[in-house]
C-alpha cells in the first residue's frame, strides 16, 4: 500500500481566519500545509472519504439515541470558485441520508417579508445531520453591501445579528464551519472561458456573471469586513485558497473531518440485552 | 480496459411487476438479466455511476432553462433489505445538489391530522431533482393492513387514491419508479444476526424488529396486494431480488438510468450570444 500524503499542518489551524485576517495576503493559488501536488491531493481526497464517512455515520447513529448535535458547513464564494465541486466531491462522499443540502437563491417575495435570518432558520440541520449551505445569510452582508441593496446602518446591525444567531447555534449543539473559497480574478476568467468553450457547460454561464466580476474589488472588501466582524471561536471562518480545485477539496474535507472528530463521537451502546436478542432471533 | 459486464436484459423489463405479479414465484437470491457474479456486479456499479451522474446533471441543467420534469424513486422493503445501501451506493453517486432524500417515519401528531398523502406531497421533488423516498405512502397500505391500524374499507379506498395521486405526478412531469426490495426471511435472519454481532451495528438493531419479522407472511401478502392494485404504466412497480446486495444495487441503478434516458435529456442551448460573451469576458 502506498503511503497516502497527509497535511503537515491541518487546515483547521492554517486556514483559520480571525478578526485580523487580511485577504490580500492570502495567495489563492497556494496550498497551505500540504506539500504534495495534484496527484497526491487526489490520493488524499480518496483516502479521506472513508474517515469522513465513518464519522458522519457515528454522528447520525448518536442522534438515534438521543443526541441532538449536528454540523453546519457554510460555503461562500465568487462565481466559479468551486462550491459545486465541494458539494459533489467532499459532501458527496458521505451517506445522502445524513446530509441536508440547501442552495440559497435570490430571496422570494415571501422570504423578503421576513427578517433575513428567517429562511436560514428553516433550513438548519436536524439532529445527527450535516447541513450544507451553498450561499447563506452572508449574502445579506455581501451582495447587499456591494450592490447597496440595504442601508449601511442596517448592514452594520446584521453582523451583530449573525454573531448572535451563530452563537445560539453553537449553544444548541450545532458545530458551524464557515468557508470562503478564495479565488483569483485571473482564475475566474479561465473558468468562465471554459464554460463558454464547452457546450455542456453553457447552461452554467450567465451573462450577468460579468457584471458581478466587474465589482471584484468591492466583493473582496465586503468579504474582508464580513470575516473580520463574524469570525468567532464558536463559528470560525476559514479562507480556503481555491485556484487549485484539488486543494480546496481536500482542505474542506479535512475541516469537516476535524470538526466531527472534535465532537468525540462513538458508536451508541446497545440499550437492549444483546445475548437475549440473539436467542430470540435464533428462535424466530 | 477490461470490458464492463452489462445486463443481457434490462431490469426495466425483467423486474417489472404488473397487476399479475406473484411474489412467491420470484426468488430473492436470483439475479435476473445479469450473468456475472459479485465482482462483475461491482464493476457494473462503478461503471454505471458516471452514466447516471451525467444524466442527472442534464436533468438538473434543463430545469434551469424552464423544464419542470423530475424523477421520484420510491423504496419499500422489509427491515435489513438494503434501502440504506441503495441510497448510499446508487443515489450517493450523483451530485447531492440534485437529490431530495426523505425518510418517512411513523407519522407525527400533526401529520396524523391530515390525509395520508399530505406529508408525501410536501416532500415531492422540485423541477430537475431526483426525489428519493425511503418508505412512503405505501406504509399506509402495508403496515396499516398488517397491523390493522386502519379499517379495511379505508385501505381499499387508499389504493385508488394512490393510483390517482401517482397519475397526477406523471401528468405533471414526474417519472415515478417504485421499487420493492425483495428479501428472503432466511437472509433477514443473517443480517439481523450481523447487527447483533457487531458493536458498530448495534444502533441499527431494534428489538421491535422481531415483532415485524413474526408477521413476515402477512407483510408479503400486503405487498402482493399493493403491487397488484397500484402498478400502472405511469407508475410501475419493480420487484428487485435483494438477497444479494450487489445485484439489488446495480438493478436499481439501471432502473434509474433507464428512467432518465427515456426522458431524452440534452444539454440546454445557450440563450445568449456565445461569441459576444467571449469578447466581453476577454475584455474584463
PDB file of C-alpha atoms in Angstrom, chain B residues 81-213:
ATOM      1  CA  UNK B  81     -33.384  -5.458   2.846  1.00  0.00           C
ATOM      2  CA  UNK B  82     -30.899  -2.752   1.900  1.00  0.00           C
ATOM      3  CA  UNK B  83     -32.736   0.524   1.337  1.00  0.00           C
ATOM      4  CA  UNK B  84     -29.917   2.343   3.065  1.00  0.00           C
ATOM      5  CA  UNK B  85     -27.313   0.693   0.869  1.00  0.00           C
ATOM      6  CA  UNK B  86     -29.212   1.727  -2.251  1.00  0.00           C
ATOM      7  CA  UNK B  87     -29.267   5.320  -1.067  1.00  0.00           C
ATOM      8  CA  UNK B  88     -25.581   5.247  -0.205  1.00  0.00           C
ATOM      9  CA  UNK B  89     -24.205   3.379  -3.195  1.00  0.00           C
ATOM     10  CA  UNK B  90     -26.612   4.232  -6.006  1.00  0.00           C
ATOM     11  CA  UNK B  91     -28.099   7.607  -5.136  1.00  0.00           C
ATOM     12  CA  UNK B  92     -24.843   8.602  -3.428  1.00  0.00           C
ATOM     13  CA  UNK B  93     -23.089   8.560  -6.785  1.00  0.00           C
ATOM     14  CA  UNK B  94     -24.972  11.566  -8.105  1.00  0.00           C
ATOM     15  CA  UNK B  95     -24.488  15.191  -7.118  1.00  0.00           C
ATOM     16  CA  UNK B  96     -26.099  15.870  -3.710  1.00  0.00           C
ATOM     17  CA  UNK B  97     -27.373  19.179  -5.125  1.00  0.00           C
ATOM     18  CA  UNK B  98     -29.687  17.243  -7.409  1.00  0.00           C
ATOM     19  CA  UNK B  99     -31.141  14.860  -4.837  1.00  0.00           C
ATOM     20  CA  UNK B 100     -34.047  15.325  -2.426  1.00  0.00           C
ATOM     21  CA  UNK B 101     -33.991  12.433   0.019  1.00  0.00           C
ATOM     22  CA  UNK B 102     -36.653  11.875   2.603  1.00  0.00           C
ATOM     23  CA  UNK B 103     -37.108   9.036   5.099  1.00  0.00           C
ATOM     24  CA  UNK B 104     -40.694   8.671   6.251  1.00  0.00           C
ATOM     25  CA  UNK B 105     -41.033   7.612   9.877  1.00  0.00           C
ATOM     26  CA  UNK B 106     -44.125   6.862  11.914  1.00  0.00           C
ATOM     27  CA  UNK B 107     -46.366   9.905  11.338  1.00  0.00           C
ATOM     28  CA  UNK B 108     -46.249  12.777  13.816  1.00  0.00           C
ATOM     29  CA  UNK B 109     -49.365  14.050  15.545  1.00  0.00           C
ATOM     30  CA  UNK B 110     -49.556  16.903  13.040  1.00  0.00           C
ATOM     31  CA  UNK B 111     -49.253  14.514  10.103  1.00  0.00           C
ATOM     32  CA  UNK B 112     -51.961  12.285  11.525  1.00  0.00           C
ATOM     33  CA  UNK B 113     -54.401  15.193  11.482  1.00  0.00           C
ATOM     34  CA  UNK B 114     -54.163  15.272   7.677  1.00  0.00           C
ATOM     35  CA  UNK B 115     -54.943  12.980   4.760  1.00  0.00           C
ATOM     36  CA  UNK B 116     -52.290  10.246   4.425  1.00  0.00           C
ATOM     37  CA  UNK B 117     -50.897  11.834   1.254  1.00  0.00           C
ATOM     38  CA  UNK B 118     -50.431  15.254   2.854  1.00  0.00           C
ATOM     39  CA  UNK B 119     -46.935  14.683   4.195  1.00  0.00           C
ATOM     40  CA  UNK B 120     -45.898  12.991   0.964  1.00  0.00           C
ATOM     41  CA  UNK B 121     -46.926  15.963  -1.167  1.00  0.00           C
ATOM     42  CA  UNK B 122     -44.676  18.202   0.913  1.00  0.00           C
ATOM     43  CA  UNK B 123     -41.620  16.139   0.028  1.00  0.00           C
ATOM     44  CA  UNK B 124     -42.089  15.765  -3.726  1.00  0.00           C
ATOM     45  CA  UNK B 125     -39.013  16.556  -5.832  1.00  0.00           C
ATOM     46  CA  UNK B 126     -38.789  20.003  -7.382  1.00  0.00           C
ATOM     47  CA  UNK B 127     -38.010  20.599 -11.073  1.00  0.00           C
ATOM     48  CA  UNK B 128     -34.809  18.900 -12.191  1.00  0.00           C
ATOM     49  CA  UNK B 129     -34.462  16.909  -8.978  1.00  0.00           C
ATOM     50  CA  UNK B 130     -34.270  13.217  -8.202  1.00  0.00           C
ATOM     51  CA  UNK B 131     -36.510  12.578  -5.233  1.00  0.00           C
ATOM     52  CA  UNK B 132     -35.888   9.509  -3.102  1.00  0.00           C
ATOM     53  CA  UNK B 133     -38.455   8.213  -0.630  1.00  0.00           C
ATOM     54  CA  UNK B 134     -37.178   5.775   1.988  1.00  0.00           C
ATOM     55  CA  UNK B 135     -40.609   4.342   2.823  1.00  0.00           C
ATOM     56  CA  UNK B 136     -43.594   6.316   1.613  1.00  0.00           C
ATOM     57  CA  UNK B 137     -47.387   6.475   1.390  1.00  0.00           C
ATOM     58  CA  UNK B 138     -47.258   2.717   0.823  1.00  0.00           C
ATOM     59  CA  UNK B 139     -46.764   2.253   4.558  1.00  0.00           C
ATOM     60  CA  UNK B 140     -50.387   3.346   4.826  1.00  0.00           C
ATOM     61  CA  UNK B 141     -51.498   0.213   2.965  1.00  0.00           C
ATOM     62  CA  UNK B 142     -48.726  -2.113   4.224  1.00  0.00           C
ATOM     63  CA  UNK B 143     -48.182  -1.795   7.977  1.00  0.00           C
ATOM     64  CA  UNK B 144     -51.691  -0.383   8.246  1.00  0.00           C
ATOM     65  CA  UNK B 145     -53.097  -3.551   6.663  1.00  0.00           C
ATOM     66  CA  UNK B 146     -50.899  -5.954   8.619  1.00  0.00           C
ATOM     67  CA  UNK B 147     -51.285  -4.202  11.956  1.00  0.00           C
ATOM     68  CA  UNK B 148     -54.942  -3.329  11.346  1.00  0.00           C
ATOM     69  CA  UNK B 149     -54.250   0.346  12.069  1.00  0.00           C
ATOM     70  CA  UNK B 150     -56.938   1.375   9.593  1.00  0.00           C
ATOM     71  CA  UNK B 151     -60.346  -0.035   8.668  1.00  0.00           C
ATOM     72  CA  UNK B 152     -60.273  -2.438   5.672  1.00  0.00           C
ATOM     73  CA  UNK B 153     -62.715  -0.281   3.650  1.00  0.00           C
ATOM     74  CA  UNK B 154     -60.491   2.754   4.105  1.00  0.00           C
ATOM     75  CA  UNK B 155     -57.451   0.800   2.997  1.00  0.00           C
ATOM     76  CA  UNK B 156     -59.358  -0.307  -0.106  1.00  0.00           C
ATOM     77  CA  UNK B 157     -60.041   3.338  -0.927  1.00  0.00           C
ATOM     78  CA  UNK B 158     -56.389   4.192  -0.472  1.00  0.00           C
ATOM     79  CA  UNK B 159     -55.244   2.061  -3.404  1.00  0.00           C
ATOM     80  CA  UNK B 160     -57.440   4.167  -5.654  1.00  0.00           C
ATOM     81  CA  UNK B 161     -56.257   7.386  -4.044  1.00  0.00           C
ATOM     82  CA  UNK B 162     -52.658   6.328  -4.621  1.00  0.00           C
ATOM     83  CA  UNK B 163     -53.282   5.485  -8.280  1.00  0.00           C
ATOM     84  CA  UNK B 164     -54.890   8.864  -8.829  1.00  0.00           C
ATOM     85  CA  UNK B 165     -52.140  10.697  -6.935  1.00  0.00           C
ATOM     86  CA  UNK B 166     -49.366   8.999  -8.882  1.00  0.00           C
ATOM     87  CA  UNK B 167     -51.129   9.541 -12.210  1.00  0.00           C
ATOM     88  CA  UNK B 168     -51.178  13.217 -11.307  1.00  0.00           C
ATOM     89  CA  UNK B 169     -47.459  13.161 -10.655  1.00  0.00           C
ATOM     90  CA  UNK B 170     -46.789  11.551 -14.011  1.00  0.00           C
ATOM     91  CA  UNK B 171     -49.041  14.101 -15.698  1.00  0.00           C
ATOM     92  CA  UNK B 172     -47.072  16.914 -14.085  1.00  0.00           C
ATOM     93  CA  UNK B 173     -43.758  15.560 -15.393  1.00  0.00           C
ATOM     94  CA  UNK B 174     -42.512  13.397 -12.533  1.00  0.00           C
ATOM     95  CA  UNK B 175     -41.332   9.968 -13.544  1.00  0.00           C
ATOM     96  CA  UNK B 176     -42.223   7.587 -10.729  1.00  0.00           C
ATOM     97  CA  UNK B 177     -40.136   4.443 -10.158  1.00  0.00           C
ATOM     98  CA  UNK B 178     -41.369   2.170  -7.379  1.00  0.00           C
ATOM     99  CA  UNK B 179     -39.051  -0.469  -6.007  1.00  0.00           C
ATOM    100  CA  UNK B 180     -39.781  -3.307  -3.632  1.00  0.00           C
ATOM    101  CA  UNK B 181     -36.557  -4.837  -2.373  1.00  0.00           C
ATOM    102  CA  UNK B 182     -37.480  -8.499  -2.178  1.00  0.00           C
ATOM    103  CA  UNK B 183     -35.621 -10.235   0.647  1.00  0.00           C
ATOM    104  CA  UNK B 184     -35.949 -13.805   1.932  1.00  0.00           C
ATOM    105  CA  UNK B 185     -36.801 -14.467   5.548  1.00  0.00           C
ATOM    106  CA  UNK B 186     -33.601 -16.507   5.917  1.00  0.00           C
ATOM    107  CA  UNK B 187     -31.396 -13.694   4.653  1.00  0.00           C
ATOM    108  CA  UNK B 188     -33.084 -11.265   7.025  1.00  0.00           C
ATOM    109  CA  UNK B 189     -32.049 -13.543   9.877  1.00  0.00           C
ATOM    110  CA  UNK B 190     -28.442 -13.446   8.686  1.00  0.00           C
ATOM    111  CA  UNK B 191     -28.467  -9.673   8.524  1.00  0.00           C
ATOM    112  CA  UNK B 192     -30.089  -9.191  11.917  1.00  0.00           C
ATOM    113  CA  UNK B 193     -27.540 -11.616  13.363  1.00  0.00           C
ATOM    114  CA  UNK B 194     -24.743  -9.495  11.955  1.00  0.00           C
ATOM    115  CA  UNK B 195     -26.221  -6.402  13.580  1.00  0.00           C
ATOM    116  CA  UNK B 196     -26.166  -8.169  16.929  1.00  0.00           C
ATOM    117  CA  UNK B 197     -22.642  -9.443  16.498  1.00  0.00           C
ATOM    118  CA  UNK B 198     -21.007  -6.145  15.599  1.00  0.00           C
ATOM    119  CA  UNK B 199     -20.823  -3.348  18.154  1.00  0.00           C
ATOM    120  CA  UNK B 200     -20.776  -0.736  15.399  1.00  0.00           C
ATOM    121  CA  UNK B 201     -24.096  -2.141  14.157  1.00  0.00           C
ATOM    122  CA  UNK B 202     -25.992  -2.338  17.462  1.00  0.00           C
ATOM    123  CA  UNK B 203     -27.528   1.076  16.888  1.00  0.00           C
ATOM    124  CA  UNK B 204     -29.285  -0.285  13.809  1.00  0.00           C
ATOM    125  CA  UNK B 205     -30.958  -3.065  15.762  1.00  0.00           C
ATOM    126  CA  UNK B 206     -34.307  -2.630  17.437  1.00  0.00           C
ATOM    127  CA  UNK B 207     -35.915  -5.388  19.486  1.00  0.00           C
ATOM    128  CA  UNK B 208     -39.203  -4.396  17.836  1.00  0.00           C
ATOM    129  CA  UNK B 209     -37.826  -5.659  14.522  1.00  0.00           C
ATOM    130  CA  UNK B 210     -38.553  -9.233  15.623  1.00  0.00           C
ATOM    131  CA  UNK B 211     -42.219  -8.446  16.130  1.00  0.00           C
ATOM    132  CA  UNK B 212     -42.413  -7.304  12.498  1.00  0.00           C
ATOM    133  CA  UNK B 213     -40.440 -10.351  11.418  1.00  0.00           C
TER     134      UNK B 213
END
